CSV table of C-alpha atoms and ligand atoms in Angstrom, one decimal:
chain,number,residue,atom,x,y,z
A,1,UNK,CA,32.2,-22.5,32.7
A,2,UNK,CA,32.2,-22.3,36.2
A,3,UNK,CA,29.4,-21.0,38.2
A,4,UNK,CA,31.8,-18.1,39.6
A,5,UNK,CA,32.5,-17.4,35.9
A,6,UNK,CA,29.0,-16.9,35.4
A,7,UNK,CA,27.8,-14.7,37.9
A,8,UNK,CA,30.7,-12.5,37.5
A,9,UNK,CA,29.4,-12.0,34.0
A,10,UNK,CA,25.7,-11.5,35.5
A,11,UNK,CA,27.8,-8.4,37.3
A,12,UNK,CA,28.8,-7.4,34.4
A,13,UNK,CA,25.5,-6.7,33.2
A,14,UNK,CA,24.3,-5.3,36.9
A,15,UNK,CA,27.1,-3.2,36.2
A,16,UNK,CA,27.9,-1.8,33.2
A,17,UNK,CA,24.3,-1.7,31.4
A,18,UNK,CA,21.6,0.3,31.7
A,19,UNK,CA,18.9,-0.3,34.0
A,20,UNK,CA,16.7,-0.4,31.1
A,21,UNK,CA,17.9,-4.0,30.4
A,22,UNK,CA,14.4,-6.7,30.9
A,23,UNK,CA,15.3,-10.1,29.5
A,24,UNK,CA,18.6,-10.7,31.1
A,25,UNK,CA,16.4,-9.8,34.6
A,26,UNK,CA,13.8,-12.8,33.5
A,27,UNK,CA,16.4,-14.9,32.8
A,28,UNK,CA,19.1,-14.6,34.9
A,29,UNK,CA,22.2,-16.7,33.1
A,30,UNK,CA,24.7,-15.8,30.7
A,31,UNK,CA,23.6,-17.8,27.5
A,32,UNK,CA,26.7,-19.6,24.9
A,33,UNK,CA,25.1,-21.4,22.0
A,34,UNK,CA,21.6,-22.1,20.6
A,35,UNK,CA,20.0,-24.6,18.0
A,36,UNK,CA,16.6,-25.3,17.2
A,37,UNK,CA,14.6,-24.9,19.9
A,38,UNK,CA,17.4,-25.2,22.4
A,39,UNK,CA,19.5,-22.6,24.1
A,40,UNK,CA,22.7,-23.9,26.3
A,41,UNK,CA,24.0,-21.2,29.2
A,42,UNK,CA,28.0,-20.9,30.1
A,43,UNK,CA,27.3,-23.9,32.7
A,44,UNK,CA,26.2,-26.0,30.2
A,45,UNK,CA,22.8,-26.1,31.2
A,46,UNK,CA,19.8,-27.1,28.6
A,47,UNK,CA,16.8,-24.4,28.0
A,48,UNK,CA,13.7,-25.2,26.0
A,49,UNK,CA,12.9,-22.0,24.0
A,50,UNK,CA,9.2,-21.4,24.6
A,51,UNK,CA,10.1,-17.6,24.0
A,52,UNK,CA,11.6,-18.4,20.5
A,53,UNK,CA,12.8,-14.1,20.6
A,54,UNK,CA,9.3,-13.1,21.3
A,55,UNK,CA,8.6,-14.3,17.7
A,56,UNK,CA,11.4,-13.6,16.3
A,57,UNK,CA,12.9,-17.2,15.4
A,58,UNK,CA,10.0,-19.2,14.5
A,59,UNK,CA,12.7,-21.0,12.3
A,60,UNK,CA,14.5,-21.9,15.6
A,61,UNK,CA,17.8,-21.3,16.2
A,62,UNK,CA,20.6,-21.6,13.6
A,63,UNK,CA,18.9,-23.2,11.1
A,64,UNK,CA,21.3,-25.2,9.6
A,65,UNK,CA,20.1,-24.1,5.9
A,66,UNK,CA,19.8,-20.4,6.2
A,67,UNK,CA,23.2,-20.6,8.2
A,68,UNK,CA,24.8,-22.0,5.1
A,69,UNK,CA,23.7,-19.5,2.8
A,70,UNK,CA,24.1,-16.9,5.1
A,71,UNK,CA,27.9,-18.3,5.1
A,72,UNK,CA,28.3,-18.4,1.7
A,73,UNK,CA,27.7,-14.7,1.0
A,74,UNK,CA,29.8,-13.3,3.1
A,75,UNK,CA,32.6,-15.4,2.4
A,76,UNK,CA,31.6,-14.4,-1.3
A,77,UNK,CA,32.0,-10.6,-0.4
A,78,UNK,CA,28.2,-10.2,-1.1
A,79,UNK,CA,27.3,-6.8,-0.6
A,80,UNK,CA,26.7,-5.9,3.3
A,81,UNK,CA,25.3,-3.0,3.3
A,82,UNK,CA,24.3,-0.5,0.6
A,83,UNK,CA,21.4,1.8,1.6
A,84,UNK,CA,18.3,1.2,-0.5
A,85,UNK,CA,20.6,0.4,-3.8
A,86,UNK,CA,19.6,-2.3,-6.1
A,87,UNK,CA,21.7,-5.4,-5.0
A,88,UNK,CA,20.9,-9.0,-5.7
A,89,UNK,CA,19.9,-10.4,-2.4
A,90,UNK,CA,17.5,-7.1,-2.4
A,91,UNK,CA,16.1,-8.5,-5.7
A,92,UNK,CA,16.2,-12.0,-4.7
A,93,UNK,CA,14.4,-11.5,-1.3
A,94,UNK,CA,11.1,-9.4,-3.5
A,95,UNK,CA,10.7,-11.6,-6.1
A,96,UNK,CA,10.7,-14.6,-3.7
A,97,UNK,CA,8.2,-13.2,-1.2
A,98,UNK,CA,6.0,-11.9,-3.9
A,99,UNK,CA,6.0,-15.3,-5.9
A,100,UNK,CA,6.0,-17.6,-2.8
A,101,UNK,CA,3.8,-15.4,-0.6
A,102,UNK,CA,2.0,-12.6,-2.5
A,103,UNK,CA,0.7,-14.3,-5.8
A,104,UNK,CA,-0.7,-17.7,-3.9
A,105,UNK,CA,-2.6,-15.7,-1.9
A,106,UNK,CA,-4.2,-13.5,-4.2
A,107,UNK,CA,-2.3,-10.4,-2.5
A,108,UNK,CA,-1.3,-7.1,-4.4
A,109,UNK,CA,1.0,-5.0,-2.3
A,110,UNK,CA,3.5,-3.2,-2.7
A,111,UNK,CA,7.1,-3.6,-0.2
A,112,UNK,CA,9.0,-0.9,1.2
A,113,UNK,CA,11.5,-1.4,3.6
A,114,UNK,CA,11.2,1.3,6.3
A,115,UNK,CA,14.4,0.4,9.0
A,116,UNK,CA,15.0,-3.1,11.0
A,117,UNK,CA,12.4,-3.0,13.5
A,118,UNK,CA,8.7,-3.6,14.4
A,119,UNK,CA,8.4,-0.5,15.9
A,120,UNK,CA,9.7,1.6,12.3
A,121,UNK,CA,7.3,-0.9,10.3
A,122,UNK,CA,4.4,0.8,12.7
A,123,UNK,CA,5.6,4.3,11.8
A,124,UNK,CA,5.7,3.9,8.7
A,125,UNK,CA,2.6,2.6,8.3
A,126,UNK,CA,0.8,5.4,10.5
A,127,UNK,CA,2.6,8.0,8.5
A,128,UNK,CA,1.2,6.7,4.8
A,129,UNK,CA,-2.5,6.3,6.4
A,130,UNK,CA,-2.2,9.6,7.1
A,131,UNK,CA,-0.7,11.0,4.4
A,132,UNK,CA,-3.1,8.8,2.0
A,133,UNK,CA,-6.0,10.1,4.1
A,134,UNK,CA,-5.2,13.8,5.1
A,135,UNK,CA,-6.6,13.3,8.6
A,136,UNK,CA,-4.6,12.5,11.7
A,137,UNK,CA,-6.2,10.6,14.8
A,138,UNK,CA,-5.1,6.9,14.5
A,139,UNK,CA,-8.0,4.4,16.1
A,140,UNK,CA,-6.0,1.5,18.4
A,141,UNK,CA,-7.3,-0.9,20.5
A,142,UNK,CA,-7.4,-1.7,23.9
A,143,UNK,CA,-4.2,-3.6,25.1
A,144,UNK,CA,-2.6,-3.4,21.6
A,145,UNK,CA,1.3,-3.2,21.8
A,146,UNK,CA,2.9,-1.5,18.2
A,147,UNK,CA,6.4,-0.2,19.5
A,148,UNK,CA,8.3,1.6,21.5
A,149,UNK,CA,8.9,5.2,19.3
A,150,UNK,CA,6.4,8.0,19.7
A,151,UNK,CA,4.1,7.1,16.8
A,152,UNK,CA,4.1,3.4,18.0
A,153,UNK,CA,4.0,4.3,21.4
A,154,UNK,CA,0.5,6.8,20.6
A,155,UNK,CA,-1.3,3.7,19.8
A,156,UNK,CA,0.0,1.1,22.5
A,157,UNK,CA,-2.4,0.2,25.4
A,158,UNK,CA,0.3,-0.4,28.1
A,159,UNK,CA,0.4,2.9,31.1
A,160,UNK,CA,4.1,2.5,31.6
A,161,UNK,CA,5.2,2.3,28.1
A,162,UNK,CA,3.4,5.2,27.5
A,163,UNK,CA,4.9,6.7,30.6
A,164,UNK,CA,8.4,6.5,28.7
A,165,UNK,CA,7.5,8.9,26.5
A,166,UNK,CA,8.1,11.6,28.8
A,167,UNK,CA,5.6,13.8,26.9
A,168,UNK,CA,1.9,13.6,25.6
A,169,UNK,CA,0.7,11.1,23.3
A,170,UNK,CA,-1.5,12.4,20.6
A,171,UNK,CA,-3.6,11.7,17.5
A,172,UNK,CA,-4.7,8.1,18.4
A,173,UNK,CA,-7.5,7.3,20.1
A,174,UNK,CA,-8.3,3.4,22.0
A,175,UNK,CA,-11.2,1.9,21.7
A,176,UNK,CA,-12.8,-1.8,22.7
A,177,UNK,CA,-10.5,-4.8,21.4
A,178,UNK,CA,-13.0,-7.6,20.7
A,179,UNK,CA,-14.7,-9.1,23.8
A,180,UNK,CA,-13.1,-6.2,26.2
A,181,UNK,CA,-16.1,-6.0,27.9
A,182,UNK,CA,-18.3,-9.1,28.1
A,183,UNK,CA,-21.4,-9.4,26.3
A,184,UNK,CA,-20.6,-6.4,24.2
A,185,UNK,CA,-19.7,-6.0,20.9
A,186,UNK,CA,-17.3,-3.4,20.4
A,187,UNK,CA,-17.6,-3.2,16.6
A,188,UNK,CA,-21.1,-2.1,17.2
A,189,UNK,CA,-20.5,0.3,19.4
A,190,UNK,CA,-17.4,2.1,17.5
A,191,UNK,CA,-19.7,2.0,14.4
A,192,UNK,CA,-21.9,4.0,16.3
A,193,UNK,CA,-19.4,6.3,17.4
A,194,UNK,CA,-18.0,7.1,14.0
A,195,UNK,CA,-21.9,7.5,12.5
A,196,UNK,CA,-22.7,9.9,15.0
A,197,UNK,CA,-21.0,13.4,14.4
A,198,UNK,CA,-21.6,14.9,17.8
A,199,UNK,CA,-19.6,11.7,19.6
A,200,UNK,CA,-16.6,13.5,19.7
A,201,UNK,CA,-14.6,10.6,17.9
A,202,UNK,CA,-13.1,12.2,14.6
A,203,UNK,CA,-13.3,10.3,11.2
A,204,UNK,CA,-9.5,8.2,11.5
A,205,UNK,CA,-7.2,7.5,9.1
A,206,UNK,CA,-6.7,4.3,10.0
A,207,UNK,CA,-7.5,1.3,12.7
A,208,UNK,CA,-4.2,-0.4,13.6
A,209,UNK,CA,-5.1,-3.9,15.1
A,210,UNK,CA,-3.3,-7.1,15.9
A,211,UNK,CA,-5.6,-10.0,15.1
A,212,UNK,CA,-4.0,-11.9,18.4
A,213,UNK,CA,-2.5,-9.6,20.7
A,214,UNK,CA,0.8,-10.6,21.9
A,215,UNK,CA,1.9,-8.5,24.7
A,216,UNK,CA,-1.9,-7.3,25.5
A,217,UNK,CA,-2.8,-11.0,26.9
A,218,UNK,CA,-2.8,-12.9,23.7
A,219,UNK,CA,-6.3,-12.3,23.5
A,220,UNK,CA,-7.4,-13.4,19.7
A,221,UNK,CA,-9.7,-11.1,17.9
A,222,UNK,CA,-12.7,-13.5,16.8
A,223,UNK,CA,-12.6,-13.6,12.7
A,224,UNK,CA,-16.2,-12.3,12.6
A,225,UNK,CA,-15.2,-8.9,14.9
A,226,UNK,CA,-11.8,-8.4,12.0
A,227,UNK,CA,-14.5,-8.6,9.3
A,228,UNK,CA,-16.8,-6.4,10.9
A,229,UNK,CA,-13.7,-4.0,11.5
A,230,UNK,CA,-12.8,-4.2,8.0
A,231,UNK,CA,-16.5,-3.4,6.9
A,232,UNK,CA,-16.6,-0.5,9.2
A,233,UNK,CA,-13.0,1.0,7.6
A,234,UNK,CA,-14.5,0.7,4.3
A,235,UNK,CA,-17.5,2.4,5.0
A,236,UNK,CA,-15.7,5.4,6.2
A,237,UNK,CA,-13.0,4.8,3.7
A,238,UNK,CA,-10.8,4.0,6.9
A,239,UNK,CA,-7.5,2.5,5.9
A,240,UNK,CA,-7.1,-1.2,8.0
A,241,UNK,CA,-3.4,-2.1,9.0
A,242,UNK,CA,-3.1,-5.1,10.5
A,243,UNK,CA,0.0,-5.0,12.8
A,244,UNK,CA,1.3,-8.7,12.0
A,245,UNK,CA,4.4,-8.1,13.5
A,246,UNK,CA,4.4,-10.8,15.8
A,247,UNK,CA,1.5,-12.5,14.7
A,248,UNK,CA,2.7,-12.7,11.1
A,249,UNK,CA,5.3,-15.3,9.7
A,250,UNK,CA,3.1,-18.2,10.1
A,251,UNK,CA,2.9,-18.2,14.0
A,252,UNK,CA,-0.9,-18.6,14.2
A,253,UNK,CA,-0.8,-21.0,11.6
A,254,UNK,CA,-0.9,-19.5,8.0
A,255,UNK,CA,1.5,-16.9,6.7
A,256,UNK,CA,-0.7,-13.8,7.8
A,257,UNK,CA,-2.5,-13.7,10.3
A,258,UNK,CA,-5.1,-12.8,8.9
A,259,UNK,CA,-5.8,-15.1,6.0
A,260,UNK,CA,-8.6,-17.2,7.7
A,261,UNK,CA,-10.3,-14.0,8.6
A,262,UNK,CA,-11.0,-13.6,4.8
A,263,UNK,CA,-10.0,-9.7,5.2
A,264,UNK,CA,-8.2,-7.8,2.5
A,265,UNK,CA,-5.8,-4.6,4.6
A,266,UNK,CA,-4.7,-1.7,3.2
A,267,UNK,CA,-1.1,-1.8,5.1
A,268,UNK,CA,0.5,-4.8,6.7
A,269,UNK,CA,3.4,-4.3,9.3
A,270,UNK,CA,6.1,-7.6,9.5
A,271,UNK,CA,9.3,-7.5,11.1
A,272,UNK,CA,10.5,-10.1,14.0
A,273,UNK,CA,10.9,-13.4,11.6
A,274,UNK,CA,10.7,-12.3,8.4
A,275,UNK,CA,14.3,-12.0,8.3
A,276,UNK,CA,14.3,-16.0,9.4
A,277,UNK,CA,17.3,-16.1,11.2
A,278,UNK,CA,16.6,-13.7,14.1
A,279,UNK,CA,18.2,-10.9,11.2
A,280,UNK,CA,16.8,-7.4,12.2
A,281,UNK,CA,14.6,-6.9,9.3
A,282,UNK,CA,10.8,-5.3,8.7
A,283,UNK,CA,8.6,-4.6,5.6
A,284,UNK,CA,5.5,-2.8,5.3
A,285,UNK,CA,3.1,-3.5,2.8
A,286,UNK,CA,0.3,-1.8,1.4
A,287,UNK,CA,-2.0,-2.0,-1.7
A,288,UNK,CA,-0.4,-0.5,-4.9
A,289,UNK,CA,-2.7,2.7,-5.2
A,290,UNK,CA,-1.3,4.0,-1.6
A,291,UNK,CA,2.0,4.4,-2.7
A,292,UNK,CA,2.2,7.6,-3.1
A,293,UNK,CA,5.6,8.4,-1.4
A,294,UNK,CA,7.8,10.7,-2.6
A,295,UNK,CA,11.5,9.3,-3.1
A,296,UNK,CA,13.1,9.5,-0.1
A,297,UNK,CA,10.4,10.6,1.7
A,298,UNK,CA,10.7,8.2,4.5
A,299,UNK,CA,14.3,7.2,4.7
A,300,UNK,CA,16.7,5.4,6.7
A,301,UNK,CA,20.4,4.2,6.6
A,302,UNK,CA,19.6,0.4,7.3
A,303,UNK,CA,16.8,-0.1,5.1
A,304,UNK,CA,18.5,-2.9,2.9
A,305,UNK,CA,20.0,-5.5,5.4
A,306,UNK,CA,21.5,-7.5,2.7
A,307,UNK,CA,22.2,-10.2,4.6
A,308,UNK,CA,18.7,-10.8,6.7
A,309,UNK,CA,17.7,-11.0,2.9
A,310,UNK,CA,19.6,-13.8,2.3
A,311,UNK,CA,18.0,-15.6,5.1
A,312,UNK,CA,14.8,-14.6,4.6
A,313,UNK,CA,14.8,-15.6,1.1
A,314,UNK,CA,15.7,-19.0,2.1
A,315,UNK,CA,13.2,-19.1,4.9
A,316,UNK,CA,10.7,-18.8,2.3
A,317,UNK,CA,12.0,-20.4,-0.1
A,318,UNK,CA,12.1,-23.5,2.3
A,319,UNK,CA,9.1,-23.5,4.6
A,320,UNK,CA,6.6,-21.5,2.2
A,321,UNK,CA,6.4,-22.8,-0.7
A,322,UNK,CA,3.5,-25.8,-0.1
A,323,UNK,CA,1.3,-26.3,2.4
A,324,UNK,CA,3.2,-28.4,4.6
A,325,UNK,CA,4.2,-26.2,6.8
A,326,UNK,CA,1.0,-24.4,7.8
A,327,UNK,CA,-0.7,-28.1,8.6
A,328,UNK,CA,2.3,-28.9,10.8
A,329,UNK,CA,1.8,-25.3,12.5
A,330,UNK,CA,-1.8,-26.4,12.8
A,331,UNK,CA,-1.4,-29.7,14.3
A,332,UNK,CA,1.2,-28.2,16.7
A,333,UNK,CA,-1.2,-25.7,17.8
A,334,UNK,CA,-4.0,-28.0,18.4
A,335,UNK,CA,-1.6,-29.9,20.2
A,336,UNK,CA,-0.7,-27.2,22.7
A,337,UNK,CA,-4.4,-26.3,23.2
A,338,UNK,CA,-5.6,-30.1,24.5
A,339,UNK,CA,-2.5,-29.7,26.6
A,340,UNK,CA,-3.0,-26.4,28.0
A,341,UNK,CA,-7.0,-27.2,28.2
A,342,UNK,CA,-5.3,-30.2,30.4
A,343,UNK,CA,-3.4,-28.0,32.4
A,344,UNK,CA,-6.3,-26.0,33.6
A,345,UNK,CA,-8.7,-28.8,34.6
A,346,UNK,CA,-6.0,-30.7,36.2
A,347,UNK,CA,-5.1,-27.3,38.5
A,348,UNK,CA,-8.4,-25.4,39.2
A,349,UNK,CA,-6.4,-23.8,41.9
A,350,UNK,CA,-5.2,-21.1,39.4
A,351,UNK,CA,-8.4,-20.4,37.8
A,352,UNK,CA,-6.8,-20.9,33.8
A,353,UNK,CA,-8.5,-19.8,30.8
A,354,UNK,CA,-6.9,-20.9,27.3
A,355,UNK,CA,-6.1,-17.7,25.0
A,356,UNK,CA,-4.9,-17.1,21.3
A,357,UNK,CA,-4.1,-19.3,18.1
A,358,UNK,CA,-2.1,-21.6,16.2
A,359,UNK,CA,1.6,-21.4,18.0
A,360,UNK,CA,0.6,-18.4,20.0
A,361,UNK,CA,-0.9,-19.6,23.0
A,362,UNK,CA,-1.3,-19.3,26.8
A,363,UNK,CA,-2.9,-19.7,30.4
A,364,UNK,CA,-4.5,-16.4,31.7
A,365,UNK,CA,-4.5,-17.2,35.3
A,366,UNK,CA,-6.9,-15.8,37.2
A,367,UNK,CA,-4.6,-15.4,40.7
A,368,UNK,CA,-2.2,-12.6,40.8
A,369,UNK,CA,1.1,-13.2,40.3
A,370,UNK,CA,0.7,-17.0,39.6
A,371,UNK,CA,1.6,-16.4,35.9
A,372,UNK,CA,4.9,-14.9,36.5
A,373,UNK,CA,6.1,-16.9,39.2
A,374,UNK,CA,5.5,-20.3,36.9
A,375,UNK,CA,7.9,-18.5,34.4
A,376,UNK,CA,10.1,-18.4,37.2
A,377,UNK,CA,10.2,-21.7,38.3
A,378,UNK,CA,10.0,-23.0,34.9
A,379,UNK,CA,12.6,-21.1,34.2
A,380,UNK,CA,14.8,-22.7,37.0
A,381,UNK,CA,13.9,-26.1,35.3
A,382,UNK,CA,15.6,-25.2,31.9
A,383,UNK,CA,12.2,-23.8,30.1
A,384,UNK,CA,12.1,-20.4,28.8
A,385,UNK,CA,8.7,-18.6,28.5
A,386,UNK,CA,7.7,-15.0,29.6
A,387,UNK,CA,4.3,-13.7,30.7
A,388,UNK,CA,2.1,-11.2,28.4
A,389,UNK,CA,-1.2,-9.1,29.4
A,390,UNK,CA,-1.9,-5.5,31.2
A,391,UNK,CA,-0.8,-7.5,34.7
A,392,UNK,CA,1.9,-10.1,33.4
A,393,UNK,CA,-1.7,-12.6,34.1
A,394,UNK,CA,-1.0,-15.1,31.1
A,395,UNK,CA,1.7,-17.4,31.0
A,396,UNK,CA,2.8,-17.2,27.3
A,397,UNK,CA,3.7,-19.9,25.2
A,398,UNK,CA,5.5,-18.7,21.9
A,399,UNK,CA,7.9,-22.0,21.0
A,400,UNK,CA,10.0,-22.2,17.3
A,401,UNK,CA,7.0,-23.6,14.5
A,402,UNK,CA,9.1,-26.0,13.9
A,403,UNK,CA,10.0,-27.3,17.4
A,404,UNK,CA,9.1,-30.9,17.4
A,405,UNK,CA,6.3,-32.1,19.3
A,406,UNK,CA,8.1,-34.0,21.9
A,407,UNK,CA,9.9,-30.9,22.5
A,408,UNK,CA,6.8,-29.4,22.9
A,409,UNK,CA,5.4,-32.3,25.4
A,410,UNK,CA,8.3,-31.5,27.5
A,411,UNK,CA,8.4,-28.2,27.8
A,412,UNK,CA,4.7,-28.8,29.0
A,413,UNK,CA,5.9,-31.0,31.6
A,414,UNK,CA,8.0,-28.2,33.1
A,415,UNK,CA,5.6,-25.9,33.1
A,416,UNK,CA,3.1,-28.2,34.6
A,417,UNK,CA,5.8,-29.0,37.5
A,418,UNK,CA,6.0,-25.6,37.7
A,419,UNK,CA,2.6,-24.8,38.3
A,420,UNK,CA,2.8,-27.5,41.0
A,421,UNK,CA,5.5,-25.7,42.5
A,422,UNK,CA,3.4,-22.7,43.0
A,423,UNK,CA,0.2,-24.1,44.0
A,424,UNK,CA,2.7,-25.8,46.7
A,425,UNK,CA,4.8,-22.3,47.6
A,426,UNK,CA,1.2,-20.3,47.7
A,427,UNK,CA,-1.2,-22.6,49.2
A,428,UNK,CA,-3.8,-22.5,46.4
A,429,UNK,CA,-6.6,-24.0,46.5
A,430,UNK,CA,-9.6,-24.5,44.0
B,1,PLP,C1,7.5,-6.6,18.9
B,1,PLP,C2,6.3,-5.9,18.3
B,1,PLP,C3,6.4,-4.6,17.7
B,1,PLP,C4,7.7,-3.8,17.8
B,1,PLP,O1,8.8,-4.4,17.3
B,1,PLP,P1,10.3,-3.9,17.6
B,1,PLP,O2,11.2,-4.6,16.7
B,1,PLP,O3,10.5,-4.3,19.1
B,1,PLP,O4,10.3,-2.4,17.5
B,1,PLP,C5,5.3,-4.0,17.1
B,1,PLP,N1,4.2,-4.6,17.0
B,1,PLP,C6,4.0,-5.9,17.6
B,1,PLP,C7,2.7,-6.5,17.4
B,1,PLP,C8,5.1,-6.5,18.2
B,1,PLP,O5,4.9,-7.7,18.7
């Protein structure tokens, strides 16, 4: 397609949707076809997906597997939708995630399915802590991101998210993420808080915490701080759900996020890939002796999407069930960090500092504006990444798991021309 044609559909966009509309802003192109870790616009031109659907397609695009099955049940007439009914691919999907995922792992939970998205996984999750509990204020950390509905939106960091509410947010209370505040360790001093019943700081029904955060700045909580965390919910019979959201699905380099950690939550939130194929699907899950919902309780018209269960099965089913996966996610991820660590020596100009885990990594730049405007011009240069953090500071880099590592090298080139580019543009200097 022309690049008339393409523009005129960039109107259409200007024109017709809402101003609410972000990613088609960041990347401004009109995009046709996508595989792996590739995306192709109208004109034909070649992205590298360092974005992969802010998590969502950790498989990569299309995966040719998941695709076929996903094929074959709809030409079969497999059930579509169907509520919370029994149907096979609702069967198949539980009984695959709880032999593959659960059992190895040592896990007991049980799966509900409460709607499609992150943000319902969240509510659902705040709802049974309190409801297990009896008491109401939520504890959340600084720049933690859970959603975008008012429960989710209560325990989010970010002012102008919260601004969309358009009314108060109650019942949750922020306190210090891990290393927040240098030389000071927050666990401590929220330990302290709870102990003392003059602080002002109610008993809570739950902490809600991502172990890396991904739209706060991809800081990663230290393992030590989670356990801590966890220690301090048991002592105050707090319930611990770890938001794994994005986190989750092997993006730091094992299934959960929080397996290294050695911690044991109450409620787990997943959505973004566990449907595989960029399906909208979420599950929350949460030790056997807190399910104490009443049928129906908390419901929902798309709580069975038969068909992200069919490629969620088979994501499973195919990169779960040894330990290849995780070593290759490893290796990946220690691949991107001497890179990055390369990156920052090599340009002292924009003051880097390496953040997160596994294949959730970035550069937090310490110049204003420098992270967003190398998204920009990588962007120009056929590479897709966005920026996280409280001031869009960290250049975020969030590629497919199973992207291969000279996809990965390249992608780092661009960015590392890009960086050039602004250096250049700016007049940086070290
Ligand atoms: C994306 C995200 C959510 C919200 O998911 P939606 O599907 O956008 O509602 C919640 N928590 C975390 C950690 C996320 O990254």
């Amino acid at each position: 397609m022309s690049v008339f044609v393409q523009e005129a559909s960039m109107k259409t966009f200007e024109e017709l949707e809402s101003k609410v509309r972000s990613y088609s802003r960041s990347f401004p192109t009109v995009f046709e076809k996508s595989k792996g870790y590739k995306l192709w616009d109208v004109d034909g031109n070649e992205y590298i997906d360092f974005f992969a659907g802010a998590g969502t397609l950790n498989y990569g695009h299309n995966n040719d597997l998941m695709k076929k099955k996903l094929i074959e049940y709809i030409e079969s007439d497999g059930i579509t939708h169907s509520l919370d009914m029994g149907t096979i691919a609702r069967k198949n999907f539980l009984e695959t995630f709880n032999d593959v995922i659960l059992k190895p792992r040592n896990l007991e939970y049980k799966v509900m399915f409460p709607g499609p998205t992150g943000t319902n996984t969240v509510e659902s999750a705040l709802k049974l802590a309190r409801k297990v509990t009896g008491r109401d204020l939520v504890i959340s950390f600084t720049n933690g991101f859970h959603g975008m509905t008012m429960g989710s939106l209560a325990v989010t960091g970010n002012a102008s998210k919260r601004a969309g509410a358009g009314t108060p947010l109650t019942n949750a209370v922020a306190m210090p993420f891990d290393n927040y505040m240098d030389g000071i360790d927050s666990a401590a001093y929220i330990e302290k808080l709870l102990e003392d019943s003059s602080s002002g700081i109610d008993i809570p029904a739950a902490f809600i915490v991502e172990t890396v955060q991904g739209e706060g700045g991809i800081n990663a909580a230290s393992f030590e701080w989670l356990r801590k965390i966890e220690a301090i919910a048991k002592r105050f019979d707090i319930l611990l759900i770890i938001d794994d959201v994005q986190a989750g699905n092997g993006r730091t380099g094992t299934f959960f996020s929080f397996e290294k950690a050695g911690i044991d939550p109450d409620i787990v939130c997943l959505s973004k890939s566990i449907g595989g194929y960029g399906m909208p699907m979420a599950i929350t899950l949460f030790k056997p002796e807190h399910d104490i919902w009443g049928a129906g309780e908390h419901n929902g018209t798309f709580r069975g999407n038969n068909m992200a269960f069919i490629t969620a099965t088979e994501a499973i089913k195919n990169f779960w069930a040894n330990d290849e996966f995780e070593e290759e996610i490893q290796e990946k991820g220690e691949f991107i960090s001497d890179k990055l660590a390369d990156l920052i020596v090599k340009y002292p100009e924009i003051q880097g500092e390496l953040r997160g885990r596994g294949m959730m990594k970035g550069i937090a730049c310490g110049v204003d504006g420098v992270a967003e405007e190398v998204c920009k011009e990588a962007f120009k240069r056929g590479l897709i990444m966005e920026t996280s953090g409280p001031s869009d500071e960290v250049a975020k880099l969030l590629p497919p798991l199973v992207i291969s590592k000279d996809g990965l090298a390249k992608g780092i080139e661009i960015m590392d021309v890009s960086i050039q580019e602004v250096i250049r543009k700016r007049g940086l200097s070290a």
